[in-house]
Amino acid sequence: MDHTPRYALITGASSGIGERFARHYAALGVPLVLTARREQRLHALAAELRARVPVQVIAADMAEPGAAQALVGQLHDAGLRVRILVNNAGYGLPGRYRERDWFEHARFLRVMIEAWTELTWRLLPELRASGAGRIINVASFAALMPGAAGQTLYAPAKSFMLRLSESLSLENADAGVNVTALCPGFTWSEFHDVTGTRQQMDRLPAWMWLDPDQVVREAIDAVERGRVLVIPGWRYRLAYAVLRHLPDQVLLGLMRRGSRRIRPVD
């Protein structure tokens, strides 16, 4: 019997939801591989969590070409085998589409589409071989809505993540691999500080904000139960139940007004 430890690999683990995933899996006794750009923060988190589980740190910038291949190479060189993959690395790129240089869009698309899809492709054989592989793709409630002005590529990228999660679930259930797309609404984290939209986000009512620990708990429970889609928070689940039945033109009108309120682009 193979007793090699099977790790949870968490991308974007230095802060926010990724950090909370690391803490929750450590509490469950799952050894960790943490990756993100900010190596110093990863080492600080790893030093804290090593009291519970083995933790490895691999600094990587998923916006760089070849980052996914290099990351998997480092994993295998170190003899680390992955059973749980949390594709969390991501960010927002506020502003009108044509106001950003294409170089910025290209880096965004590498992180939000190319890197995690390649990482998943490269790790799928060992996830399947484990007999109980788990993939959590951190998408967004935006994946369930029409695109918004001022975050032009964000909703399309998250929608892609949701749809690919569904396909991967169908293709890999036979090997015991559960795939879940996590679609949270607004969640307390550094996300909006990094994108420079904190002032706009602070205009939202308190009830719209989710606790990141709640988000992570619901995601882990969902992937263990084999649920493909999880929307944390009853308010967002209720909103989705209502919004999905509205005509497209009504939804677009709602997004137009919402974009003006919290993401001014003029």
Coordinates of N, CA and C in Angstrom, one line a residue, residues 171-260:
E171 N -16.4 14.3 -16.4 CA -15.3 13.5 -17.0 C -14.6 12.6 -15.9
N172 N -14.5 13.1 -14.7 CA -13.6 12.5 -13.7 C -14.3 11.8 -12.5
A173 N -15.6 11.9 -12.5 CA -16.4 11.2 -11.4 C -16.1 9.7 -11.3
D174 N -15.8 9.1 -12.5 CA -15.6 7.7 -12.5 C -14.3 7.3 -11.7
A175 N -13.4 8.2 -11.5 CA -12.2 8.0 -10.8 C -12.2 8.5 -9.3
G176 N -13.4 8.9 -8.9 CA -13.6 9.4 -7.5 C -13.1 10.9 -7.4
V177 N -13.0 11.6 -8.5 CA -12.6 13.0 -8.4 C -13.8 13.9 -8.3
N178 N -14.0 14.6 -7.2 CA -15.0 15.6 -7.1 C -14.5 17.0 -7.5
V179 N -15.3 17.7 -8.3 CA -15.0 19.0 -8.7 C -16.1 20.0 -8.3
T180 N -15.7 21.1 -7.7 CA -16.7 22.1 -7.2 C -16.3 23.5 -7.7
A181 N -17.2 24.2 -8.2 CA -17.0 25.6 -8.5 C -17.6 26.4 -7.4
L182 N -16.8 27.2 -6.7 CA -17.2 28.0 -5.6 C -17.6 29.4 -6.1
C183 N -18.8 29.8 -5.9 CA -19.3 31.1 -6.5 C -19.8 32.0 -5.4
P184 N -18.8 32.6 -4.6 CA -19.2 33.5 -3.5 C -19.6 34.9 -4.1
G185 N -20.4 35.6 -3.3 CA -20.6 37.0 -3.6 C -19.5 37.8 -3.0
F186 N -19.8 39.1 -2.6 CA -18.7 39.9 -2.0 C -18.3 39.3 -0.7
T187 N -16.9 39.1 -0.6 CA -16.4 38.5 0.6 C -15.3 39.3 1.2
W188 N -15.3 39.4 2.5 CA -14.2 40.3 3.2 C -12.9 39.7 2.9
S189 N -12.0 40.4 2.3 CA -10.6 40.0 2.0 C -9.9 41.2 1.5
E190 N -8.6 41.0 1.1 CA -7.8 42.1 0.5 C -8.1 42.3 -1.0
F191 N -9.0 41.5 -1.5 CA -9.2 41.6 -3.0 C -9.4 43.0 -3.5
H192 N -10.4 43.7 -2.8 CA -10.7 45.0 -3.3 C -9.7 46.1 -3.0
D193 N -8.9 45.8 -2.0 CA -7.8 46.7 -1.7 C -6.7 46.6 -2.8
V194 N -6.4 45.4 -3.2 CA -5.5 45.2 -4.3 C -5.9 45.8 -5.6
T195 N -7.2 45.7 -5.9 CA -7.7 46.3 -7.2 C -8.0 47.8 -7.1
G196 N -7.9 48.4 -5.9 CA -8.1 49.8 -5.7 C -9.6 50.2 -5.7
T197 N -10.5 49.2 -5.4 CA -11.9 49.5 -5.5 C -12.5 49.5 -4.1
R198 N -11.7 49.6 -3.0 CA -12.3 49.5 -1.7 C -13.3 50.6 -1.4
Q199 N -13.0 51.8 -1.9 CA -13.9 52.9 -1.6 C -15.3 52.6 -2.2
Q200 N -15.3 52.1 -3.5 CA -16.6 51.8 -4.1 C -17.3 50.7 -3.4
M201 N -16.6 49.7 -3.0 CA -17.2 48.5 -2.3 C -17.7 48.9 -0.9
D202 N -17.2 49.8 -0.3 CA -17.7 50.2 1.0 C -19.1 50.9 0.9
R203 N -19.5 51.2 -0.3 CA -20.9 51.7 -0.4 C -21.9 50.6 -0.3
L204 N -21.5 49.3 -0.4 CA -22.5 48.2 -0.3 C -23.0 48.0 1.1
P205 N -24.2 47.6 1.2 CA -24.8 47.3 2.6 C -24.0 46.1 3.2
A206 N -24.0 46.1 4.5 CA -23.3 45.1 5.3 C -23.8 43.7 5.0
W207 N -25.1 43.5 4.7 CA -25.7 42.2 4.5 C -25.1 41.5 3.2
M208 N -24.5 42.3 2.3 CA -24.0 41.7 1.1 C -22.6 41.1 1.2
W209 N -22.0 41.3 2.4 CA -20.7 40.8 2.6 C -20.7 39.4 3.3
L210 N -19.8 38.5 2.8 CA -19.7 37.2 3.4 C -18.4 37.1 4.2
D211 N -18.5 36.2 5.2 CA -17.3 35.9 6.0 C -16.5 34.9 5.3
P212 N -15.2 35.1 5.1 CA -14.4 34.1 4.3 C -14.3 32.7 4.9
D213 N -14.4 32.6 6.2 CA -14.4 31.3 6.9 C -15.7 30.5 6.5
Q214 N -16.8 31.2 6.5 CA -18.0 30.6 6.1 C -17.9 30.1 4.6
V215 N -17.4 31.0 3.7 CA -17.2 30.6 2.3 C -16.4 29.3 2.2
V216 N -15.3 29.3 2.9 CA -14.4 28.1 2.8 C -15.0 26.9 3.4
R217 N -15.7 27.0 4.5 CA -16.4 25.8 5.1 C -17.4 25.2 4.1
E218 N -18.2 26.1 3.5 CA -19.2 25.6 2.6 C -18.6 25.0 1.4
A219 N -17.4 25.5 0.9 CA -16.8 24.9 -0.3 C -16.2 23.6 0.0
I220 N -15.6 23.4 1.2 CA -15.0 22.1 1.5 C -16.1 21.1 1.7
D221 N -17.2 21.5 2.4 CA -18.3 20.6 2.6 C -18.9 20.2 1.2
A222 N -19.0 21.1 0.3 CA -19.6 20.9 -1.0 C -18.8 19.9 -1.8
V223 N -17.4 20.1 -1.8 CA -16.6 19.2 -2.6 C -16.6 17.8 -2.1
E224 N -16.7 17.6 -0.8 CA -16.7 16.3 -0.2 C -18.0 15.6 -0.5
R225 N -19.1 16.4 -0.6 CA -20.4 15.8 -1.0 C -20.6 15.6 -2.5
G226 N -19.6 16.1 -3.3 CA -19.7 15.9 -4.7 C -20.6 16.9 -5.4
R227 N -20.8 18.1 -4.8 CA -21.7 19.1 -5.4 C -20.8 20.0 -6.3
V228 N -21.3 20.2 -7.5 CA -20.5 20.9 -8.5 C -20.6 22.4 -8.3
L229 N -21.7 22.9 -7.9 CA -21.8 24.3 -7.7 C -22.1 24.6 -6.2
V230 N -21.4 25.6 -5.6 CA -21.8 26.0 -4.3 C -21.8 27.5 -4.3
I231 N -22.9 28.1 -3.8 CA -23.1 29.5 -3.6 C -23.2 29.8 -2.1
P232 N -22.2 30.3 -1.5 CA -22.3 30.5 0.0 C -23.2 31.6 0.4
G233 N -23.9 31.4 1.5 CA -24.8 32.4 2.0 C -26.2 32.3 1.5
W234 N -27.2 32.2 2.4 CA -28.6 32.0 1.9 C -29.1 33.2 1.1
R235 N -28.6 34.4 1.4 CA -29.1 35.6 0.6 C -28.7 35.5 -0.8
Y236 N -27.4 35.0 -1.1 CA -27.0 34.9 -2.5 C -27.7 33.7 -3.1
R237 N -27.9 32.6 -2.4 CA -28.7 31.5 -3.0 C -30.1 31.9 -3.4
L238 N -30.7 32.7 -2.5 CA -32.0 33.2 -2.8 C -32.0 34.1 -4.0
A239 N -31.0 35.0 -4.1 CA -30.9 36.0 -5.2 C -30.7 35.2 -6.5
Y240 N -29.9 34.1 -6.5 CA -29.7 33.4 -7.7 C -31.0 32.7 -8.1
A241 N -31.7 32.1 -7.2 CA -33.0 31.5 -7.5 C -34.0 32.4 -8.2
V242 N -33.9 33.7 -7.8 CA -34.8 34.7 -8.4 C -34.2 35.1 -9.7
L243 N -33.0 35.5 -9.7 CA -32.4 36.2 -10.9 C -32.3 35.2 -12.1
R244 N -32.2 33.9 -11.9 CA -32.0 33.0 -13.0 C -33.3 32.9 -13.9
H245 N -34.4 33.4 -13.3 CA -35.7 33.3 -14.0 C -36.0 34.6 -14.7
L246 N -35.2 35.7 -14.5 CA -35.5 37.0 -15.1 C -35.0 37.0 -16.6
P247 N -35.7 37.7 -17.4 CA -35.3 37.8 -18.8 C -33.9 38.5 -18.9
D248 N -33.2 38.2 -20.0 CA -31.8 38.7 -20.1 C -31.8 40.2 -20.1
Q249 N -32.7 40.8 -20.8 CA -32.7 42.3 -20.9 C -32.9 42.9 -19.5
V250 N -33.7 42.3 -18.6 CA -33.9 42.8 -17.3 C -32.6 42.7 -16.5
L251 N -31.9 41.5 -16.6 CA -30.7 41.3 -15.9 C -29.6 42.3 -16.4
L252 N -29.6 42.6 -17.7 CA -28.6 43.6 -18.2 C -28.9 44.9 -17.7
G253 N -30.2 45.3 -17.6 CA -30.5 46.6 -17.0 C -30.1 46.7 -15.5
L254 N -30.2 45.6 -14.8 CA -29.8 45.6 -13.4 C -28.3 45.7 -13.3
M255 N -27.6 45.1 -14.2 CA -26.1 45.2 -14.2 C -25.7 46.5 -14.6
R256 N -26.4 47.2 -15.5 CA -26.0 48.5 -15.9 C -26.1 49.5 -14.7
R257 N -27.2 49.4 -14.0 CA -27.4 50.3 -12.8 C -26.4 49.9 -11.7
G258 N -26.1 48.6 -11.5 CA -25.2 48.2 -10.5 C -23.8 48.7 -10.8
S259 N -23.4 48.6 -12.1 CA -22.1 49.0 -12.5 C -21.8 50.5 -12.2
R260 N -22.8 51.3 -12.5 CA -22.7 52.7 -12.2 C -22.6 53.0 -10.8

